[in-house]
Amino acid sequence: MKIVILGFGTVGSGVYDIIANGDTRMRVTAIFIRPTHPATMPEMTTDLDAILNDPTIDVIVETMGGLHPAHDYILQALQHGKHVVTANKAVVAKYLPEFTAVAAQHHVRFYFEATTGGGIPWIRNLERATRIDQIDTIEGIFNGTSNYILDQMQRAHLDFDPVLLAAKDMGYAEADPSADIDGEDVVNKLKISAALAYNMAPPRDVPTFGIRNVSKADIDFFASQHQVLRLIGKSKRDGDHYSMVVEPRLYSETALAANTFENFNLICLHGQTIGDLQFYGQGAGKYPTANAIVQDLYDILENAPHLDRSFDQPLHFDANLNVTDYVLRADPMTFAMFNDRETEIVNDRLVIKQIPTGDMHKLMRGVLAIDADAFMAAIGDSELAAKDVLHQQDQEVIG
């Protein structure tokens, strides 16, 4: 099987290494690079047309990232009768139904295991679960960078900025870490997962709040209450309605999520007959992600088809499908926004009880307009912990 890699960064070079030192039935015959990139290997080329029009090329591996020109390159490859494997979660989250339809029209495969969960075989197992069950919940730690930051802030007692710098030095965070710390990376992975689980096109907008504003004082306060903070993506289905949210969430210190350390991921699904399935492993990195790409290449080589999806299930997005408690750290003058809710003040923080998720995220935008450094976290309503209740030693706070 002859393979071309588009882009030769961290993941692309990892794919090359695995193939070069692995199965002789696979061979990388070309590596597409941008004209500004120096050609340091004989396989490197800037001629995409030659690649697309070469009938001997079987598979295109896209590792360039971003929406454009990746979207155009993937479409052209499929239209030229090439299978495509990608790790690009942003382009898949936005164009998955289109890519799937074009691949079917041209009798080729479009696989994307590496987009979600890094080396965890999440996509493949999610597809398998949907063959039997209706999946009603997806929840998890989808981003290794944010998990590393929160874990180090708690266990090493550090503040946000030095941990973020360390994450960059270790290669966990990009030079611009916005997608990781603001939750957009998790949004893309959650959209892909929900699209497969529910066979529908995901919504354009998902309520999202990241960890940019979390402070050491926040982490220390939660730890004093035997709680651990994690950035979570969650989707829930109830009949023909479903929800999606990305937000920080508190877990009891004995929960699995609380004990998912460093850059690891933990992703859970719940099905009607299988119950809870949880998947744990390296969520990012050169070789874990490259490994997932090569697994897809093996499926193409061995003619192992993945689940067909039309993404046309008529479901309705409802941001308020979930109702839970939140803890808010902000300028006290913002607390008046919640006067019509049941609340309690704990250590200068406001606990808002049983508020719909969509409503809380809307109100949080108003809070941030007054206090740009404000921070919130959800309490409870979790598939990854049996109990998420914020405790105060001297007074009880209902979670």
Short mmCIF file of C-alpha atoms in Angstrom, two decimals:
data_model
loop_
_atom_site.label_atom_id
_atom_site.label_comp_id
_atom_site.label_asym_id
_atom_site.label_seq_id
_atom_site.Cartn_x
_atom_site.Cartn_y
_atom_site.Cartn_z
CA MET A 1 0.00 0.00 0.00
CA LYS A 2 1.48 3.32 -1.12
CA ILE A 3 0.93 6.23 1.24
CA VAL A 4 1.43 9.99 1.01
CA ILE A 5 1.68 12.14 4.14
CA LEU A 6 0.41 15.73 3.93
CA GLY A 7 2.38 17.75 6.45
CA PHE A 8 5.48 16.64 8.30
CA GLY A 9 5.19 18.04 11.79
CA THR A 10 5.07 16.09 15.04
CA VAL A 11 2.33 13.64 14.03
CA GLY A 12 3.30 13.30 10.37
CA SER A 13 6.88 12.42 11.26
CA GLY A 14 5.59 9.92 13.83
CA VAL A 15 3.53 8.17 11.16
CA TYR A 16 6.57 8.03 8.90
CA ASP A 17 8.71 6.50 11.66
CA ILE A 18 6.18 3.76 12.47
CA ILE A 19 5.68 2.81 8.82
CA ALA A 20 9.39 2.93 7.99
CA ASN A 21 10.16 0.55 10.85
CA GLY A 22 7.07 -1.64 10.55
CA ASP A 23 4.99 -3.63 8.11
CA THR A 24 6.65 -3.88 4.69
CA ARG A 25 3.22 -3.93 3.05
CA MET A 26 3.05 -0.18 3.72
CA ARG A 27 5.37 2.38 2.19
CA VAL A 28 5.46 6.18 2.31
CA THR A 29 6.19 7.22 -1.25
CA ALA A 30 5.82 11.00 -0.85
CA ILE A 31 5.59 13.68 1.82
CA PHE A 32 3.80 16.86 0.83
CA ILE A 33 5.31 20.03 2.31
CA ARG A 34 4.55 23.71 1.87
CA PRO A 35 6.87 25.66 -0.48
CA THR A 36 8.33 27.50 2.53
CA HIS A 37 9.35 24.22 4.20
CA PRO A 38 12.89 23.02 3.36
CA ALA A 39 12.98 19.66 1.58
CA THR A 40 15.23 17.60 3.86
CA MET A 41 14.18 14.14 2.63
CA PRO A 42 14.02 12.63 -0.88
CA GLU A 43 10.29 11.83 -0.45
CA MET A 44 9.39 15.48 0.10
CA THR A 45 7.51 17.38 -2.62
CA THR A 46 5.45 20.53 -3.07
CA ASP A 47 3.52 19.15 -6.08
CA LEU A 48 0.08 18.17 -4.79
CA ASP A 49 -1.35 17.71 -8.30
CA ALA A 50 1.23 15.06 -9.07
CA ILE A 51 0.22 13.20 -5.91
CA LEU A 52 -3.50 13.41 -6.65
CA ASN A 53 -3.07 12.28 -10.25
CA ASP A 54 -0.76 9.37 -9.46
CA PRO A 55 -2.92 6.22 -9.81
CA THR A 56 -0.47 4.17 -7.76
CA ILE A 57 -1.12 6.19 -4.58
CA ASP A 58 -3.62 4.38 -2.35
CA VAL A 59 -3.94 6.53 0.79
CA ILE A 60 -3.47 10.15 1.79
CA VAL A 61 -2.62 10.78 5.45
CA GLU A 62 -3.52 14.37 6.37
CA THR A 63 -1.63 15.75 9.38
CA MET A 64 -1.48 19.44 8.45
CA GLY A 65 -4.13 20.57 10.94
CA GLY A 66 -6.49 23.53 10.71
CA LEU A 67 -9.49 24.03 8.45
CA HIS A 68 -7.83 25.35 5.31
CA PRO A 69 -6.31 24.16 3.08
CA ALA A 70 -6.92 20.79 4.81
CA HIS A 71 -10.62 20.79 3.84
CA ASP A 72 -9.84 21.28 0.14
CA TYR A 73 -6.97 18.77 0.14
CA ILE A 74 -9.08 16.05 1.79
CA LEU A 75 -11.95 16.59 -0.65
CA GLN A 76 -9.61 16.50 -3.64
CA ALA A 77 -7.99 13.30 -2.42
CA LEU A 78 -11.37 11.58 -1.96
CA GLN A 79 -12.57 12.80 -5.35
CA HIS A 80 -9.42 11.37 -6.95
CA GLY A 81 -10.22 7.95 -5.50
CA LYS A 82 -7.75 8.02 -2.63
CA HIS A 83 -8.56 6.76 0.85
CA VAL A 84 -7.97 9.45 3.49
CA VAL A 85 -6.85 9.07 7.11
CA THR A 86 -6.59 12.18 9.27
CA ALA A 87 -5.79 13.35 12.79
CA ASN A 88 -7.28 16.80 12.16
CA LYS A 89 -10.11 17.18 14.68
CA ALA A 90 -11.02 20.74 13.68
CA VAL A 91 -11.72 19.90 10.04
CA VAL A 92 -13.48 16.62 10.87
CA ALA A 93 -15.73 18.27 13.48
CA LYS A 94 -16.89 20.80 10.90
CA TYR A 95 -17.05 18.71 7.73
CA LEU A 96 -17.55 15.08 8.82
CA PRO A 97 -20.89 14.52 7.03
CA GLU A 98 -19.48 16.03 3.82
CA PHE A 99 -16.30 13.95 3.89
CA THR A 100 -18.24 10.77 4.61
CA ALA A 101 -20.66 11.38 1.74
CA VAL A 102 -17.90 12.18 -0.78
CA ALA A 103 -15.91 9.10 0.28
CA ALA A 104 -18.98 6.90 -0.29
CA GLN A 105 -19.59 8.46 -3.71
CA HIS A 106 -16.05 7.58 -4.80
CA HIS A 107 -15.94 4.16 -3.09
CA VAL A 108 -13.08 5.01 -0.76
CA ARG A 109 -12.65 5.21 3.02
CA PHE A 110 -12.43 8.23 5.28
CA TYR A 111 -11.06 7.30 8.72
CA PHE A 112 -10.25 9.57 11.67
CA GLU A 113 -9.48 7.52 14.79
CA ALA A 114 -6.57 9.81 15.67
CA THR A 115 -8.78 12.91 15.98
CA THR A 116 -10.14 11.97 19.39
CA GLY A 117 -8.35 10.40 22.33
CA GLY A 118 -4.88 10.19 20.80
CA GLY A 119 -3.75 6.59 21.11
CA ILE A 120 -6.96 5.45 22.83
CA PRO A 121 -9.07 3.37 20.42
CA TRP A 122 -12.10 5.52 21.26
CA ILE A 123 -13.70 6.09 17.85
CA ARG A 124 -13.54 2.43 16.86
CA ASN A 125 -15.07 1.26 20.13
CA LEU A 126 -17.72 3.99 20.08
CA GLU A 127 -18.73 2.77 16.62
CA ARG A 128 -18.92 -0.81 17.90
CA ALA A 129 -21.08 0.21 20.86
CA THR A 130 -23.59 1.97 18.60
CA ARG A 131 -24.17 -1.22 16.60
CA ILE A 132 -26.10 -2.62 19.57
CA ASP A 133 -26.89 0.22 21.97
CA GLN A 134 -28.41 3.66 21.90
CA ILE A 135 -25.70 5.75 23.51
CA ASP A 136 -27.20 8.25 25.93
CA THR A 137 -24.09 9.78 27.53
CA ILE A 138 -20.55 10.66 26.46
CA GLU A 139 -18.31 12.29 29.01
CA GLY A 140 -14.63 12.63 29.65
CA ILE A 141 -11.23 14.23 29.80
CA PHE A 142 -10.53 14.74 26.09
CA ASN A 143 -7.53 17.08 26.28
CA GLY A 144 -4.13 16.09 27.61
CA THR A 145 -2.75 19.63 27.82
CA SER A 146 -5.49 20.99 30.07
CA ASN A 147 -5.37 17.85 32.20
CA TYR A 148 -1.62 18.20 32.65
CA ILE A 149 -2.04 21.82 33.74
CA LEU A 150 -4.79 21.11 36.28
CA ASP A 151 -3.01 18.02 37.60
CA GLN A 152 0.28 19.87 38.12
CA MET A 153 -1.42 22.86 39.71
CA GLN A 154 -2.90 20.53 42.31
CA ARG A 155 -0.18 17.95 42.92
CA ALA A 156 2.83 20.30 42.56
CA HIS A 157 1.05 23.30 44.16
CA LEU A 158 1.89 25.60 41.28
CA ASP A 159 0.07 28.50 39.64
CA PHE A 160 -1.30 28.47 36.12
CA ASP A 161 1.39 30.39 34.20
CA PRO A 162 4.48 28.35 35.20
CA VAL A 163 2.63 25.08 34.55
CA LEU A 164 1.53 26.29 31.11
CA LEU A 165 5.15 27.21 30.35
CA ALA A 166 6.26 23.73 31.42
CA ALA A 167 3.57 22.19 29.21
CA LYS A 168 4.99 24.11 26.24
CA ASP A 169 8.52 23.00 27.06
CA MET A 170 7.40 19.36 27.20
CA GLY A 171 5.57 19.62 23.88
CA TYR A 172 2.11 19.18 25.41
CA ALA A 173 1.00 22.74 24.58
CA GLU A 174 1.37 24.69 21.36
CA ALA A 175 2.96 28.14 21.18
CA ASP A 176 -0.63 29.42 21.12
CA PRO A 177 -2.41 27.17 23.64
CA SER A 178 -5.83 28.82 23.25
CA ALA A 179 -7.57 25.79 21.72
CA ASP A 180 -6.49 23.65 24.67
CA ILE A 181 -7.04 25.96 27.62
CA ASP A 182 -10.21 27.62 26.27
CA GLY A 183 -11.86 24.29 25.51
CA GLU A 184 -12.15 24.47 21.70
CA ASP A 185 -10.10 21.31 21.23
CA VAL A 186 -12.51 19.44 23.51
CA VAL A 187 -15.49 20.91 21.63
CA ASN A 188 -14.21 19.47 18.36
CA LYS A 189 -13.62 16.02 19.87
CA LEU A 190 -17.01 16.05 21.56
CA LYS A 191 -18.72 17.03 18.30
CA ILE A 192 -17.08 14.13 16.47
CA SER A 193 -18.02 11.69 19.23
CA ALA A 194 -21.63 12.85 19.46
CA ALA A 195 -22.05 12.81 15.68
CA LEU A 196 -21.06 9.14 15.64
CA ALA A 197 -23.02 8.21 18.75
CA TYR A 198 -26.28 9.86 17.68
CA ASN A 199 -25.87 9.73 13.88
CA MET A 200 -26.51 13.45 13.54
CA ALA A 201 -24.75 16.59 12.39
CA PRO A 202 -23.39 18.36 15.51
CA PRO A 203 -24.48 21.88 16.44
CA ARG A 204 -22.43 24.89 15.40
CA ASP A 205 -22.22 26.37 18.90
CA VAL A 206 -21.57 24.46 22.14
CA PRO A 207 -21.62 26.09 25.62
CA THR A 208 -17.92 26.30 26.45
CA PHE A 209 -15.87 27.59 29.36
CA GLY A 210 -12.19 26.74 29.69
CA ILE A 211 -9.50 26.88 32.36
CA ARG A 212 -7.72 30.10 31.40
CA ASN A 213 -8.94 31.86 34.56
CA VAL A 214 -8.32 29.12 37.11
CA SER A 215 -5.98 30.17 39.92
CA LYS A 216 -3.89 28.38 42.50
CA ALA A 217 -6.29 29.74 45.12
CA ASP A 218 -9.18 28.01 43.33
CA ILE A 219 -7.32 24.71 43.16
CA ASP A 220 -6.27 24.97 46.82
CA PHE A 221 -9.84 25.72 47.89
CA PHE A 222 -11.23 22.73 45.99
CA ALA A 223 -8.49 20.50 47.43
CA SER A 224 -9.43 21.60 50.96
CA GLN A 225 -12.91 20.28 50.19
CA HIS A 226 -11.47 16.98 48.86
CA GLN A 227 -12.37 17.95 45.31
CA VAL A 228 -10.31 17.79 42.10
CA LEU A 229 -10.90 19.97 39.04
CA ARG A 230 -10.91 18.61 35.49
CA LEU A 231 -11.88 20.11 32.11
CA ILE A 232 -14.70 17.92 30.83
CA GLY A 233 -16.63 17.46 27.62
CA LYS A 234 -20.09 15.99 28.08
CA SER A 235 -23.00 15.11 25.82
CA LYS A 236 -26.30 13.62 26.92
CA ARG A 237 -29.24 12.31 24.91
CA ASP A 238 -32.81 12.08 26.11
CA GLY A 239 -35.24 10.88 23.43
CA ASP A 240 -34.98 13.24 20.46
CA HIS A 241 -33.14 15.91 22.46
CA TYR A 242 -29.44 16.09 23.27
CA SER A 243 -27.02 18.44 24.98
CA MET A 244 -23.31 19.20 24.72
CA VAL A 245 -21.13 21.24 27.07
CA VAL A 246 -17.42 21.79 27.74
CA GLU A 247 -16.60 23.14 31.20
CA PRO A 248 -14.48 22.63 34.33
CA ARG A 249 -16.05 20.09 36.68
CA LEU A 250 -15.35 19.03 40.25
CA TYR A 251 -14.86 15.40 41.26
CA SER A 252 -14.35 13.74 44.61
CA GLU A 253 -10.67 12.98 45.13
CA THR A 254 -11.36 9.22 44.90
CA ALA A 255 -13.09 9.40 41.49
CA LEU A 256 -11.40 8.00 38.39
CA ALA A 257 -11.37 11.41 36.73
CA ALA A 258 -9.60 12.91 39.73
CA ASN A 259 -6.95 10.20 39.43
CA THR A 260 -6.33 10.69 35.73
CA PHE A 261 -2.92 12.33 35.89
CA GLU A 262 -0.50 14.15 33.61
CA ASN A 263 -1.55 14.29 29.93
CA PHE A 264 -3.76 11.19 30.05
CA ASN A 265 -7.37 11.07 28.84
CA LEU A 266 -10.37 9.27 30.33
CA ILE A 267 -13.48 9.00 28.15
CA CYS A 268 -16.74 7.28 29.08
CA LEU A 269 -19.85 6.20 27.21
CA HIS A 270 -23.09 4.80 28.56
CA GLY A 271 -25.26 2.43 26.54
CA GLN A 272 -28.57 0.81 27.33
CA THR A 273 -27.24 -2.75 27.53
CA ILE A 274 -23.49 -2.31 27.96
CA GLY A 275 -23.79 0.26 30.75
CA ASP A 276 -20.66 2.31 31.39
CA LEU A 277 -17.52 1.81 29.31
CA GLN A 278 -14.44 3.84 30.17
CA PHE A 279 -11.32 4.30 28.05
CA TYR A 280 -8.02 5.48 29.50
CA GLY A 281 -4.70 6.21 27.87
CA GLN A 282 -2.34 8.67 26.25
CA GLY A 283 -4.52 11.41 24.80
CA ALA A 284 -1.88 13.19 22.77
CA GLY A 285 1.73 13.05 21.68
CA LYS A 286 3.70 12.12 18.60
CA TYR A 287 3.58 8.34 18.72
CA PRO A 288 0.22 7.72 20.44
CA THR A 289 -1.52 9.82 17.76
CA ALA A 290 0.57 8.35 14.96
CA ASN A 291 -0.26 4.88 16.27
CA ALA A 292 -3.99 5.62 15.85
CA ILE A 293 -3.38 6.75 12.26
CA VAL A 294 -1.49 3.57 11.43
CA GLN A 295 -4.29 1.50 12.97
CA ASP A 296 -6.64 3.12 10.43
CA LEU A 297 -4.14 2.33 7.68
CA TYR A 298 -4.21 -1.31 8.71
CA ASP A 299 -8.01 -1.29 8.53
CA ILE A 300 -7.79 -0.05 4.94
CA LEU A 301 -5.03 -2.52 4.08
CA GLU A 302 -7.00 -5.43 5.53
CA ASN A 303 -10.36 -4.23 4.17
CA ALA A 304 -11.90 -3.78 7.62
CA PRO A 305 -14.76 -1.32 7.07
CA HIS A 306 -15.89 1.06 9.78
CA LEU A 307 -19.50 1.87 10.65
CA ASP A 308 -21.45 3.72 7.97
CA ARG A 309 -23.17 6.89 9.14
CA SER A 310 -25.60 9.23 7.34
CA PHE A 311 -25.61 11.91 10.09
CA ASP A 312 -29.26 12.68 9.39
CA GLN A 313 -30.96 11.77 12.68
CA PRO A 314 -33.46 14.61 13.41
CA LEU A 315 -32.39 15.43 16.96
CA HIS A 316 -32.86 18.75 18.73
CA PHE A 317 -30.03 20.49 20.58
CA ASP A 318 -31.04 21.62 24.09
CA ALA A 319 -28.36 23.42 26.11
CA ASN A 320 -30.58 23.19 29.20
CA LEU A 321 -31.05 19.43 29.16
CA ASN A 322 -28.66 19.14 32.13
CA VAL A 323 -29.38 20.78 35.48
CA THR A 324 -26.60 20.89 38.06
CA ASP A 325 -24.88 23.01 40.72
CA TYR A 326 -22.06 25.45 40.04
CA VAL A 327 -19.48 27.23 42.17
CA LEU A 328 -18.56 30.75 41.06
CA ARG A 329 -15.53 32.84 42.04
CA ALA A 330 -16.10 36.41 40.90
CA ASP A 331 -16.53 40.01 41.98
CA PRO A 332 -19.34 39.88 44.59
CA MET A 333 -21.26 42.54 42.70
CA THR A 334 -21.99 39.89 40.03
CA PHE A 335 -23.77 37.69 42.55
CA ALA A 336 -26.92 39.77 42.13
CA MET A 337 -27.35 38.18 38.68
CA PHE A 338 -28.36 35.00 40.52
CA ASN A 339 -30.89 36.52 42.92
CA ASP A 340 -33.71 34.45 41.42
CA ARG A 341 -31.78 31.23 42.12
CA GLU A 342 -31.15 29.25 45.27
CA THR A 343 -27.59 30.14 46.27
CA GLU A 344 -25.16 29.99 49.15
CA ILE A 345 -21.88 31.79 49.79
CA VAL A 346 -18.92 29.59 50.77
CA ASN A 347 -15.49 31.14 51.36
CA ASP A 348 -16.39 34.19 49.23
CA ARG A 349 -17.59 31.93 46.42
CA LEU A 350 -21.17 31.62 45.27
CA VAL A 351 -22.71 28.16 44.98
CA ILE A 352 -25.67 28.22 42.56
CA LYS A 353 -27.94 25.24 43.03
CA GLN A 354 -29.74 23.30 40.32
CA ILE A 355 -29.36 25.67 37.40
CA PRO A 356 -29.69 24.54 33.76
CA THR A 357 -26.31 24.39 32.03
CA GLY A 358 -27.26 26.69 29.15
CA ASP A 359 -28.60 29.33 31.54
CA MET A 360 -25.42 29.22 33.63
CA HIS A 361 -23.19 29.70 30.61
CA LYS A 362 -25.27 32.67 29.42
CA LEU A 363 -25.11 34.27 32.86
CA MET A 364 -21.37 33.59 33.00
CA ARG A 365 -20.88 35.73 29.92
CA GLY A 366 -22.47 38.59 31.84
CA VAL A 367 -20.22 37.88 34.83
CA LEU A 368 -17.11 38.01 32.63
CA ALA A 369 -18.19 41.37 31.22
CA ILE A 370 -17.85 42.74 34.77
CA ASP A 371 -15.02 40.54 36.06
CA ALA A 372 -12.81 39.22 33.26
CA ASP A 373 -10.92 36.97 35.69
CA ALA A 374 -14.00 35.17 37.05
CA PHE A 375 -14.05 31.37 37.19
CA MET A 376 -16.77 28.75 37.48
CA ALA A 377 -16.96 24.99 37.83
CA ALA A 378 -19.80 22.49 37.73
CA ILE A 379 -20.53 20.29 40.74
CA GLY A 380 -22.04 16.85 40.43
CA ASP A 381 -24.21 15.38 37.62
CA SER A 382 -21.35 13.22 36.43
CA GLU A 383 -20.98 9.80 34.82
CA LEU A 384 -17.34 9.60 35.92
CA ALA A 385 -18.02 9.86 39.66
CA ALA A 386 -20.76 8.46 41.85
CA LYS A 387 -20.83 11.61 43.97
CA ASP A 388 -19.70 15.17 43.25
CA VAL A 389 -20.72 17.29 46.22
CA LEU A 390 -18.81 20.31 47.43
CA HIS A 391 -18.33 19.99 51.20
CA GLN A 392 -17.56 22.70 53.72
CA GLN A 393 -16.35 21.47 57.10
CA ASP A 394 -18.28 24.01 59.13
CA GLN A 395 -21.38 24.25 56.98
CA GLU A 396 -23.13 22.05 54.50
CA VAL A 397 -23.39 22.96 50.85
CA ILE A 398 -25.84 20.89 48.85
CA GLY A 399 -24.22 19.53 45.67
#
